[in-house]
Coordinates of C-alpha atoms in Angstrom, one line a residue:
Chain A
M1 CA -23.3 -3.1 19.0
K2 CA -22.6 0.1 20.9
I3 CA -21.5 3.5 19.5
L4 CA -19.5 6.0 21.6
V5 CA -19.3 9.6 20.6
C6 CA -16.7 11.8 22.3
I7 CA -17.9 15.3 22.8
S8 CA -16.2 18.5 23.7
N9 CA -17.7 21.5 25.4
V10 CA -16.6 24.6 23.5
P11 CA -17.5 28.3 23.4
D12 CA -20.2 29.2 20.9
T13 CA -18.6 30.2 17.6
T14 CA -19.8 33.8 17.8
T15 CA -18.1 34.3 21.3
K16 CA -15.8 37.3 21.5
I17 CA -12.5 35.8 22.7
K18 CA -10.9 37.4 25.8
F19 CA -8.2 36.3 28.2
T20 CA -7.5 36.9 31.9
N21 CA -4.7 36.4 34.4
N22 CA -2.2 38.3 32.3
N23 CA -3.3 36.5 29.2
T24 CA -2.8 33.0 30.6
A25 CA -6.4 31.9 30.9
F26 CA -9.5 32.0 28.8
D27 CA -12.1 34.4 30.1
K28 CA -15.3 32.4 30.7
A29 CA -17.5 35.3 31.6
D30 CA -20.7 35.6 29.5
V31 CA -19.7 32.7 27.3
Q32 CA -22.4 30.4 25.8
W33 CA -21.2 26.8 25.7
I34 CA -22.1 24.3 23.0
I35 CA -21.3 20.8 21.8
N36 CA -18.2 21.1 19.5
P37 CA -19.7 21.4 16.0
W38 CA -17.9 18.4 14.5
D39 CA -18.8 16.2 17.5
E40 CA -22.4 17.3 17.0
L41 CA -22.3 16.0 13.4
A42 CA -20.8 12.7 14.7
L43 CA -23.6 12.4 17.2
T44 CA -26.2 13.1 14.5
R45 CA -24.7 10.4 12.3
A46 CA -24.6 7.9 15.2
M47 CA -28.3 8.6 15.9
D48 CA -29.2 8.1 12.2
I49 CA -27.3 4.8 12.1
K50 CA -29.0 3.6 15.3
D51 CA -32.5 4.6 14.1
A52 CA -31.9 2.7 10.8
S53 CA -30.4 -0.4 12.4
G54 CA -33.6 -2.1 13.5
G55 CA -32.2 -2.7 16.9
A56 CA -28.8 -3.9 15.9
I57 CA -27.2 -0.8 17.5
E58 CA -28.3 -1.1 21.1
S59 CA -27.1 2.2 22.3
V60 CA -25.3 5.5 21.6
V61 CA -23.3 6.8 24.5
V62 CA -21.6 10.2 24.8
I63 CA -18.4 10.9 26.8
N64 CA -16.8 14.1 27.8
V65 CA -13.7 15.1 29.9
G66 CA -14.7 18.1 31.9
L67 CA -16.0 19.5 35.2
T68 CA -19.6 19.8 36.3
E69 CA -20.0 23.0 34.2
D70 CA -19.9 20.6 31.1
E71 CA -23.0 18.8 32.2
P72 CA -25.6 21.0 30.3
T73 CA -23.7 20.2 27.1
I74 CA -23.9 16.4 27.9
R75 CA -27.6 16.8 28.7
K76 CA -28.1 18.5 25.3
A77 CA -26.5 15.4 23.7
L78 CA -28.9 13.2 25.7
A79 CA -31.8 15.5 24.5
I80 CA -30.6 14.9 20.9
G81 CA -31.1 11.2 21.5
A82 CA -28.0 9.7 23.1
D83 CA -28.9 6.9 25.6
K84 CA -26.3 7.6 28.3
G85 CA -23.7 10.2 29.2
I86 CA -20.3 9.7 30.8
R87 CA -18.3 12.6 32.3
I88 CA -14.7 12.2 33.4
N89 CA -14.3 14.6 36.2
A90 CA -11.2 16.6 35.1
A91 CA -10.3 19.9 33.5
P92 CA -8.6 19.2 30.2
K93 CA -4.9 20.0 30.2
D94 CA -3.9 19.0 26.7
S95 CA -5.1 16.6 24.0
Y96 CA -2.8 13.8 25.3
F97 CA -4.4 14.1 28.8
V98 CA -7.9 14.1 27.3
A99 CA -7.2 11.1 25.1
A100 CA -5.6 9.2 27.9
Q101 CA -8.6 9.7 30.2
L102 CA -11.0 8.6 27.5
A103 CA -9.0 5.5 26.8
E104 CA -9.0 4.5 30.5
V105 CA -12.8 4.5 30.6
I106 CA -13.3 3.0 27.2
K107 CA -11.1 0.0 28.0
K108 CA -13.7 -0.9 30.7
E109 CA -16.6 -1.0 28.3
N110 CA -17.1 -2.6 24.9
F111 CA -17.7 -0.1 22.1
E112 CA -17.4 -1.3 18.5
I113 CA -17.5 2.2 17.0
I114 CA -16.0 5.2 18.6
L115 CA -16.6 8.6 16.9
C116 CA -14.7 11.8 17.4
G117 CA -15.0 15.1 15.5
I118 CA -11.9 16.0 13.5
E119 CA -11.1 19.0 15.6
S120 CA -12.5 21.1 18.4
S121 CA -13.3 24.8 17.8
D122 CA -11.4 25.9 20.9
F123 CA -7.9 24.6 20.5
N124 CA -8.2 23.4 16.9
N125 CA -5.7 20.6 17.6
S126 CA -7.3 17.7 15.6
S127 CA -5.5 15.3 17.9
V128 CA -7.8 13.6 20.4
G129 CA -9.3 11.0 18.0
G130 CA -5.9 9.9 16.6
M131 CA -4.3 9.8 20.1
L132 CA -7.2 7.8 21.5
S133 CA -6.9 5.2 18.8
E134 CA -3.2 4.7 19.6
F135 CA -3.9 4.5 23.3
L136 CA -6.5 1.8 22.6
D137 CA -4.3 0.2 19.9
V138 CA -7.2 0.0 17.4
P139 CA -7.4 1.2 13.8
S140 CA -8.4 4.8 13.1
V141 CA -9.9 6.3 10.0
S142 CA -9.6 10.0 9.9
S143 CA -11.4 12.7 7.8
V144 CA -14.4 10.4 7.5
S145 CA -17.2 12.0 5.4
F146 CA -19.5 8.9 5.1
L147 CA -20.1 6.0 7.5
N148 CA -22.7 3.2 7.3
I149 CA -23.2 -0.3 8.6
E150 CA -24.6 -3.0 6.4
N151 CA -24.9 -6.6 7.5
G152 CA -22.7 -5.9 10.4
K153 CA -19.9 -4.5 8.1
V154 CA -18.7 -0.9 8.4
N155 CA -18.3 1.1 5.2
V156 CA -16.3 4.2 5.5
K157 CA -15.5 6.9 3.0
R158 CA -12.6 9.2 3.9
E159 CA -11.6 12.4 2.2
I160 CA -7.9 12.7 1.2
D161 CA -6.4 15.8 -0.4
G162 CA -7.9 16.0 -3.8
G163 CA -10.0 12.8 -3.7
F164 CA -11.4 10.1 -1.4
E165 CA -10.8 6.5 -0.3
N166 CA -13.4 3.8 0.4
I167 CA -12.2 1.8 3.3
S168 CA -13.1 -1.4 5.1
T169 CA -12.0 -1.6 8.7
Q170 CA -11.9 -4.2 11.5
L171 CA -13.9 -3.4 14.7
P172 CA -13.4 -1.8 17.1
F173 CA -12.2 1.3 15.4
V174 CA -12.1 5.1 15.9
G175 CA -13.8 7.1 13.2
I176 CA -12.6 10.7 13.1
V177 CA -15.4 12.5 11.3
Q178 CA -15.7 15.8 9.4
K179 CA -18.1 17.8 7.3
G180 CA -20.3 15.6 5.1
I181 CA -20.9 12.9 7.7
A182 CA -24.2 14.5 8.4
K183 CA -25.8 17.5 6.8
E184 CA -27.4 19.4 9.7
P185 CA -27.1 18.6 13.4
R186 CA -30.2 17.3 15.0
I187 CA -32.2 19.7 17.0
P188 CA -33.5 18.3 20.3
S189 CA -37.3 17.8 20.5
M190 CA -39.4 18.8 23.5
R191 CA -39.8 15.1 24.3
G192 CA -36.0 14.7 24.0
I193 CA -35.3 17.6 26.3
M194 CA -37.8 16.1 28.9
S195 CA -36.4 12.6 28.7
A196 CA -32.7 13.9 28.9
R197 CA -33.3 14.8 32.5
T198 CA -33.8 11.2 33.5
K199 CA -31.2 9.5 31.4
P200 CA -28.1 8.2 33.2
L201 CA -25.0 10.4 33.5
Q202 CA -22.2 8.5 34.9
V203 CA -19.1 10.2 36.4
F204 CA -15.7 8.7 36.5
E205 CA -12.7 10.1 38.4
P206 CA -9.6 10.8 36.3
V207 CA -6.3 8.8 36.4
Q208 CA -2.9 10.5 36.9
V209 CA -1.6 11.6 33.5
D210 CA 1.0 14.3 32.8
A211 CA 0.3 16.7 29.9
L212 CA 3.0 16.7 27.2
V213 CA 2.5 20.4 26.2
E214 CA 1.6 23.4 28.2
Y215 CA -0.3 26.5 27.1
A216 CA 2.0 29.3 28.3
N217 CA -0.1 32.3 27.3
Y218 CA -2.4 33.7 24.6
E219 CA -2.4 36.7 22.2
L220 CA -5.1 38.4 20.2
P221 CA -4.3 39.2 16.6
Q222 CA -3.5 42.7 15.6
S223 CA -6.4 44.6 14.2
K224 CA -6.5 44.8 10.4
S225 CA -6.2 48.0 8.4
A226 CA -9.4 49.2 6.8
C227 CA -10.6 47.6 3.5
K228 CA -9.7 49.7 0.4
K229 CA -12.9 50.2 -1.5
I230 CA -13.0 50.3 -5.3
E231 CA -16.0 51.5 -7.3
P232 CA -17.9 48.7 -9.1
D233 CA -17.5 50.6 -12.4
N234 CA -13.8 50.7 -12.0
V235 CA -12.9 47.0 -11.8
K236 CA -9.6 47.7 -13.7
E237 CA -8.4 49.6 -10.6
L238 CA -8.8 46.4 -8.5
V239 CA -6.7 44.4 -11.0
N240 CA -4.1 47.3 -11.1
L241 CA -3.9 47.2 -7.2
L242 CA -3.6 43.4 -7.1
H243 CA -0.9 43.5 -9.8
N244 CA 1.2 46.6 -8.8
E245 CA 0.5 47.1 -5.1
A246 CA -0.2 43.7 -3.6
K247 CA 1.9 42.0 -6.4
L248 CA -0.3 38.9 -6.3
I249 CA -1.4 38.5 -9.9
Chain B
M1 CA 20.1 14.1 16.1
S2 CA 18.1 15.4 13.2
V3 CA 14.9 17.1 12.2
L4 CA 12.6 14.7 10.3
V5 CA 10.1 15.9 7.8
F6 CA 7.2 13.7 6.5
T7 CA 6.7 14.6 2.8
E8 CA 3.7 13.8 0.7
N9 CA 3.6 12.9 -3.0
W10 CA 0.8 12.8 -5.5
D11 CA 1.2 9.9 -7.9
G12 CA 5.0 9.9 -7.5
K13 CA 5.4 13.7 -7.7
F14 CA 5.9 15.7 -4.5
K15 CA 3.2 18.1 -3.6
K16 CA 4.2 21.8 -3.3
L17 CA 3.6 21.5 0.5
S18 CA 6.4 19.0 0.8
F19 CA 8.9 21.6 -0.4
E20 CA 7.5 24.1 2.2
L21 CA 7.7 21.5 4.9
V22 CA 11.4 20.7 4.1
S23 CA 12.1 24.5 4.0
Y24 CA 10.5 24.9 7.4
A25 CA 12.2 21.8 8.9
N26 CA 15.5 23.0 7.6
E27 CA 15.2 26.4 9.4
I28 CA 14.6 24.5 12.6
A29 CA 17.5 22.2 11.9
K30 CA 19.8 25.3 11.4
K31 CA 18.6 26.7 14.8
L32 CA 19.3 23.3 16.5
N33 CA 22.7 23.0 14.7
T34 CA 21.6 19.7 13.1
S35 CA 20.5 18.4 9.7
T36 CA 17.2 17.7 7.9
T37 CA 16.1 14.3 6.9
A38 CA 13.1 13.8 4.7
L39 CA 10.9 10.7 4.7
S40 CA 8.9 9.7 1.6
I41 CA 6.4 6.9 1.6
G42 CA 5.2 5.5 -1.7
K43 CA 6.7 5.0 -5.2
V44 CA 8.8 8.0 -6.1
E45 CA 11.7 8.0 -8.6
D46 CA 15.1 9.0 -7.5
D47 CA 15.2 12.1 -9.7
E48 CA 12.1 13.3 -7.9
L49 CA 13.4 12.3 -4.4
K50 CA 16.5 14.4 -5.1
K51 CA 14.4 17.5 -5.5
L52 CA 13.9 17.6 -1.7
G53 CA 17.6 18.3 -1.4
T54 CA 17.0 21.7 -3.1
Y55 CA 15.2 22.9 0.0
G56 CA 17.8 21.6 2.5
A57 CA 17.2 17.9 3.1
V58 CA 20.6 16.2 3.3
K59 CA 19.2 12.7 3.6
I60 CA 16.1 11.3 2.0
I61 CA 14.6 8.0 3.3
S62 CA 12.4 6.3 0.8
V63 CA 9.9 3.6 1.8
E64 CA 8.0 1.6 -0.7
N65 CA 5.8 -1.2 0.4
D66 CA 3.3 -3.0 -1.8
K67 CA 1.0 -3.6 1.2
L68 CA 0.3 0.1 1.4
K69 CA -2.3 1.1 -1.2
G70 CA -3.2 4.3 0.6
L71 CA -3.1 6.0 3.9
V72 CA -3.3 3.3 6.6
N73 CA -3.0 5.4 9.8
Q74 CA -1.5 2.6 12.0
A75 CA 1.0 1.4 9.4
Y76 CA 2.2 5.0 8.6
T77 CA 2.6 5.6 12.4
S78 CA 4.6 2.5 12.7
I79 CA 6.9 3.3 9.8
I80 CA 7.5 6.9 11.0
S81 CA 8.2 5.8 14.5
Q82 CA 10.9 3.4 13.2
V83 CA 12.5 6.2 11.2
V84 CA 12.4 8.6 14.2
A85 CA 14.3 6.0 16.2
K86 CA 16.7 5.1 13.4
E87 CA 17.6 8.8 12.7
N88 CA 17.4 9.9 16.4
A89 CA 15.0 12.7 15.3
T90 CA 14.2 15.3 18.0
V91 CA 11.7 17.2 15.9
V92 CA 9.2 15.7 13.5
V93 CA 7.4 18.0 11.0
F94 CA 4.1 17.2 9.2
A95 CA 1.6 19.3 7.2
N96 CA -1.5 20.2 9.1
N97 CA -3.7 18.5 6.5
Y98 CA -5.6 15.3 6.3
M99 CA -2.4 13.2 6.3
G100 CA -0.8 15.1 9.2
K101 CA -4.0 15.1 11.2
A102 CA -4.3 11.3 10.7
V103 CA -0.8 10.3 11.7
A104 CA 0.8 13.0 13.9
P105 CA -1.5 12.4 16.9
R106 CA -1.0 8.6 16.8
L107 CA 2.8 9.1 16.6
S108 CA 2.6 11.5 19.6
V109 CA 1.2 8.7 21.8
K110 CA 3.4 6.0 20.3
L111 CA 6.5 8.1 21.1
K112 CA 5.1 10.0 24.1
A113 CA 6.2 13.1 22.2
G114 CA 4.3 16.4 22.7
L115 CA 2.4 17.6 19.6
A116 CA 1.9 21.2 18.6
S117 CA -0.6 21.1 15.8
G118 CA -1.5 23.8 13.3
V119 CA 1.6 25.9 14.0
S120 CA 2.3 28.9 11.7
A121 CA 5.8 30.1 12.6
L122 CA 9.2 28.9 13.7
P123 CA 9.6 28.2 17.4
S124 CA 10.1 31.5 19.3
S125 CA 12.4 29.7 21.8
L126 CA 14.3 26.4 21.7
E127 CA 14.7 26.0 25.5
P128 CA 11.9 25.7 26.6
F129 CA 10.6 24.7 23.1
T130 CA 7.9 27.3 22.6
I131 CA 5.8 27.8 19.4
K132 CA 2.8 29.8 18.4
K133 CA -0.4 28.4 17.0
K134 CA -3.9 29.6 16.2
V135 CA -6.7 28.8 18.6
Y136 CA -10.4 29.6 18.9
S137 CA -10.9 29.2 15.1
S138 CA -8.2 31.8 14.3
K139 CA -9.6 34.4 16.7
A140 CA -6.4 34.1 19.0
F141 CA -3.0 32.7 19.2
A142 CA -1.5 30.4 21.9
N143 CA 2.1 30.0 22.8
I144 CA 2.7 26.4 23.5
V145 CA 5.6 24.8 25.4
V146 CA 6.4 21.3 24.2
K147 CA 7.9 19.6 27.3
T148 CA 9.1 16.2 25.8
P149 CA 12.5 15.4 24.3
V150 CA 10.9 14.6 20.9
K151 CA 8.6 17.3 19.5
I152 CA 6.0 16.8 16.8
L153 CA 4.7 19.8 14.8
T154 CA 2.1 20.1 12.1
L155 CA 2.5 23.2 9.9
F156 CA -0.3 25.2 8.4
Q157 CA 0.1 25.2 4.6
N158 CA 1.3 28.4 3.0
A159 CA 2.2 29.7 6.4
F160 CA 6.0 29.6 5.9
G161 CA 6.7 29.6 2.2
I162 CA 9.3 27.8 0.2
T163 CA 13.0 28.6 0.6
E164 CA 15.8 27.1 -1.5
S165 CA 18.8 25.9 0.4
P166 CA 20.6 23.4 -1.9
A167 CA 22.1 20.4 -0.3
N168 CA 23.8 17.3 -1.8
A169 CA 21.2 14.9 -0.6
T170 CA 21.7 11.1 -0.3
I171 CA 18.9 8.7 -0.9
E172 CA 18.4 5.7 1.4
K173 CA 15.9 2.9 0.7
F174 CA 14.4 1.7 3.9
S175 CA 12.2 -1.4 4.6
P176 CA 10.4 -1.0 7.9
E177 CA 8.8 -3.9 9.7
L178 CA 5.1 -4.0 9.3
K179 CA 2.9 -6.3 11.4
D180 CA -0.5 -7.6 10.4
S181 CA -1.9 -5.6 13.3
D182 CA -0.8 -2.5 11.6
L183 CA -2.9 -3.3 8.6
K184 CA -6.4 -3.6 10.1
T185 CA -7.9 -1.2 7.6
E186 CA -8.1 -2.0 3.9
I187 CA -8.3 0.6 1.2
L188 CA -10.9 -0.7 -1.2
E189 CA -10.9 2.2 -3.7
V190 CA -9.0 5.4 -4.2
S191 CA -10.5 8.1 -6.3
K192 CA -8.5 11.2 -7.2
H193 CA -9.7 14.4 -9.0
T194 CA -7.2 14.5 -11.8
G195 CA -6.0 17.7 -13.4
K196 CA -7.6 19.9 -10.7
L197 CA -5.6 22.2 -8.6
L198 CA -5.9 21.2 -4.9
L199 CA -7.7 23.8 -2.8
T200 CA -5.3 23.5 0.0
D201 CA -2.3 23.8 -2.3
A202 CA -3.6 26.8 -4.2
E203 CA -1.9 30.2 -3.9
I204 CA -5.0 31.9 -5.2
V205 CA -8.6 30.9 -4.5
V206 CA -11.8 32.2 -6.1
S207 CA -14.8 31.5 -3.9
G208 CA -18.5 31.9 -4.4
G209 CA -21.4 32.3 -1.9
R210 CA -25.1 32.5 -1.9
G211 CA -24.8 35.9 -3.7
M212 CA -24.0 33.9 -6.8
R213 CA -27.7 32.9 -6.7
G214 CA -27.4 29.4 -8.2
P215 CA -25.0 26.7 -9.5
E216 CA -25.8 27.8 -13.1
N217 CA -23.9 31.1 -12.4
W218 CA -20.6 29.4 -11.5
G219 CA -19.1 29.9 -15.0
P220 CA -17.4 33.2 -14.2
I221 CA -16.0 31.8 -10.9
E222 CA -14.5 28.9 -12.9
E223 CA -13.2 31.2 -15.7
L224 CA -11.6 33.7 -13.3
A225 CA -9.9 30.8 -11.4
S226 CA -8.7 29.3 -14.6
L227 CA -7.2 32.7 -15.7
L228 CA -5.4 33.2 -12.4
G229 CA -4.3 29.6 -12.0
A230 CA -6.5 29.4 -8.9
A231 CA -8.6 26.8 -7.2
T232 CA -12.4 27.3 -6.6
A233 CA -14.1 27.2 -3.3
C234 CA -17.5 28.0 -1.8
S235 CA -19.2 29.0 1.4
R236 CA -21.3 26.6 3.6
P237 CA -24.8 27.4 2.3
V238 CA -23.6 26.7 -1.2
S239 CA -22.3 23.3 -0.3
D240 CA -25.4 22.6 1.9
E241 CA -27.6 23.5 -1.0
G242 CA -25.7 21.1 -3.2
W243 CA -24.6 23.8 -5.7
R244 CA -21.0 22.7 -5.1
T245 CA -19.5 19.6 -3.4
H246 CA -18.6 19.9 0.2
E247 CA -15.0 19.3 -0.7
E248 CA -15.0 23.0 -1.8
H249 CA -16.5 24.3 1.4
T250 CA -14.1 26.7 3.2
G251 CA -15.0 27.7 6.7
Q252 CA -15.0 26.5 10.3
T253 CA -16.4 23.1 9.6
G254 CA -15.0 22.9 6.0
K255 CA -11.5 23.5 4.8
I256 CA -9.3 26.0 6.5
I257 CA -7.0 27.6 4.0
A258 CA -4.4 30.3 3.8
P259 CA -3.7 31.2 0.2
N260 CA -1.9 34.4 -0.8
L261 CA -5.1 35.7 -2.4
Y262 CA -8.7 34.9 -1.6
I263 CA -11.4 36.4 -3.8
A264 CA -14.8 36.1 -2.1
C265 CA -17.7 36.6 -4.5
G266 CA -21.2 37.1 -3.1
I267 CA -20.1 35.8 0.4
S268 CA -21.3 37.8 3.3
G269 CA -18.6 36.6 5.6
A270 CA -20.3 34.9 8.5
I271 CA -17.9 34.3 11.4
Q272 CA -17.8 30.6 10.6
H273 CA -16.7 31.4 7.1
L274 CA -14.0 33.8 8.2
A275 CA -12.6 31.2 10.6
G276 CA -11.7 29.2 7.5
V277 CA -10.2 31.9 5.3
S278 CA -9.0 34.7 7.6
S279 CA -5.4 33.4 7.4
S280 CA -5.3 34.4 3.7
K281 CA -2.6 37.0 3.1
C282 CA -4.9 39.2 1.0
I283 CA -8.7 39.0 0.8
V284 CA -10.8 40.6 -1.9
A285 CA -14.5 40.9 -1.3
I286 CA -17.3 41.5 -3.9
N287 CA -20.7 41.9 -2.3
K288 CA -23.6 44.1 -2.8
D289 CA -24.3 44.6 0.9
P290 CA -22.0 47.4 2.2
D291 CA -22.5 46.2 5.7
A292 CA -21.4 42.6 5.0
P293 CA -18.9 41.4 7.6
I294 CA -16.6 40.2 4.8
F295 CA -15.5 43.8 4.3
E296 CA -14.1 43.9 7.8
A297 CA -11.8 41.1 7.0
A298 CA -11.0 42.2 3.4
D299 CA -8.0 44.2 2.1
Y300 CA -9.8 45.3 -1.1
G301 CA -13.5 45.5 -1.6
I302 CA -16.1 46.2 -4.3
I303 CA -19.7 47.0 -3.2
G304 CA -21.6 45.5 -6.1
D305 CA -23.4 42.5 -7.5
A306 CA -20.9 39.7 -8.0
L307 CA -22.8 38.5 -11.1
K308 CA -22.2 41.9 -12.7
V309 CA -18.7 42.6 -11.3
L310 CA -17.2 39.2 -12.2
P311 CA -17.5 39.5 -16.0
E312 CA -15.8 42.9 -15.8
L313 CA -13.1 41.5 -13.6
I314 CA -12.5 38.7 -16.1
I315 CA -12.1 41.2 -18.9
A316 CA -9.6 43.3 -16.8
V317 CA -7.5 40.2 -15.9
K318 CA -7.4 39.2 -19.6
E319 CA -6.2 42.7 -20.6
L320 CA -3.5 42.5 -17.9
K321 CA -2.4 39.1 -19.1
A322 CA -2.4 40.4 -22.7
S323 CA -0.2 43.4 -21.8
A324 CA 2.3 41.3 -19.8

């Protein structure tokens, strides 16, 4: 059985966001790039499942749609423990484009379990996993917070608003994972970092796909007015402000 | 032509977000000079279905199917795509929550319809169809042009509000075709927290961080939330430590919420936390560190120990309630 984890290359969370070209493009200068946090949790769970499988999971593969500048992020995933990396050589246009590219490559290989993070921290679209499953015409389970394999059967727990569902699914399937799937992301060991250099990283050329949406331009939010401070021995004043000024309680 | 809105119910009663979605869809329908159709999946009585008319839906399509015990992504996508075709819908509106995130992307591919997810406002232009959404974990906005004839939107909860626009709605029962291939996932068990206000539905949220110093100190958070009719939440270290369940975690990798009032108690305001709560209309911060970043995001702040301030706050809210 093989597990595929789709990973996205995103700016580190603490990055100060700036735009160039008359606010039509993200300014990449001085940006630290990381594995999308939800994808990293997916990869961590995939590695945990493989380690506990006694050889039943033969490999964990990571796949990314991006240019050569994404390769350090793929190598980090290999250092965490993935067995092989795949890069589809294209700059992402929109979620539909990315999912279509992933689907083309996945159709050529047999993956029983495909994992995606529930969203990426750059465009926050929460779309690629669901779109990919529709392209592949396989079941998807979204907002997955627990995933295990026992006797070849996949047990999935998904969060719903105000509760959860336990689900059984046929394979292959796309699991769209979120917080809870793994507690902390794995940190690459020195041995992992060394071996990552020699692990295979396969590059596919993209297929022609038109994006369905276009990012016309970007805006930064207006700066907020200063916080109104209330003395800790005058809590009544806070309640008064929330009641009479903000009219919220 | 119509604007179709996918509503959600909770044990047969519509969630508050459904009324917001219909209100929002109806504003778009007015701009497009068309009407709003609401789709309900699951067992909902006619009296409850009629409530959607209060917010502008002129047609309510109700689908009940015994095969659907819960959210089966493929089946829901199939049903909605059949309704889109039947109603000739040009805009389809979902909530940007678990349900919307599960189904809208699949529908986008099935219909080859552009998806703008996590939008927070009405379209700024209809031709080209341009709409604003938050990107980079709420640190910026993008203006997106949806280029396809059918547009799919997922709306951030509490971003638009609820507007009454009474319409004499008609109810239509619809039986979509479902194939076995649409039902490859089986819901084995559904567990719902009963009697608890949903965090994503709440207009007020009281949240605790590491400054609360332990799960045994959560009593005042619960009490204040109860007094205000609020939901409770927590920061990531709190859920990671197991003081509270991860369902309560608000932040970048937790829940992203936008209540009217967010009260952060003993939360320093790491950038990952602010990514999940910065859309709140008003933020109150209680923290003993005057340099905590939460004060940069807050509207009102108290520099003090949350464990000492909260009991005083509870007394003050009780006095306000008593005098009202």
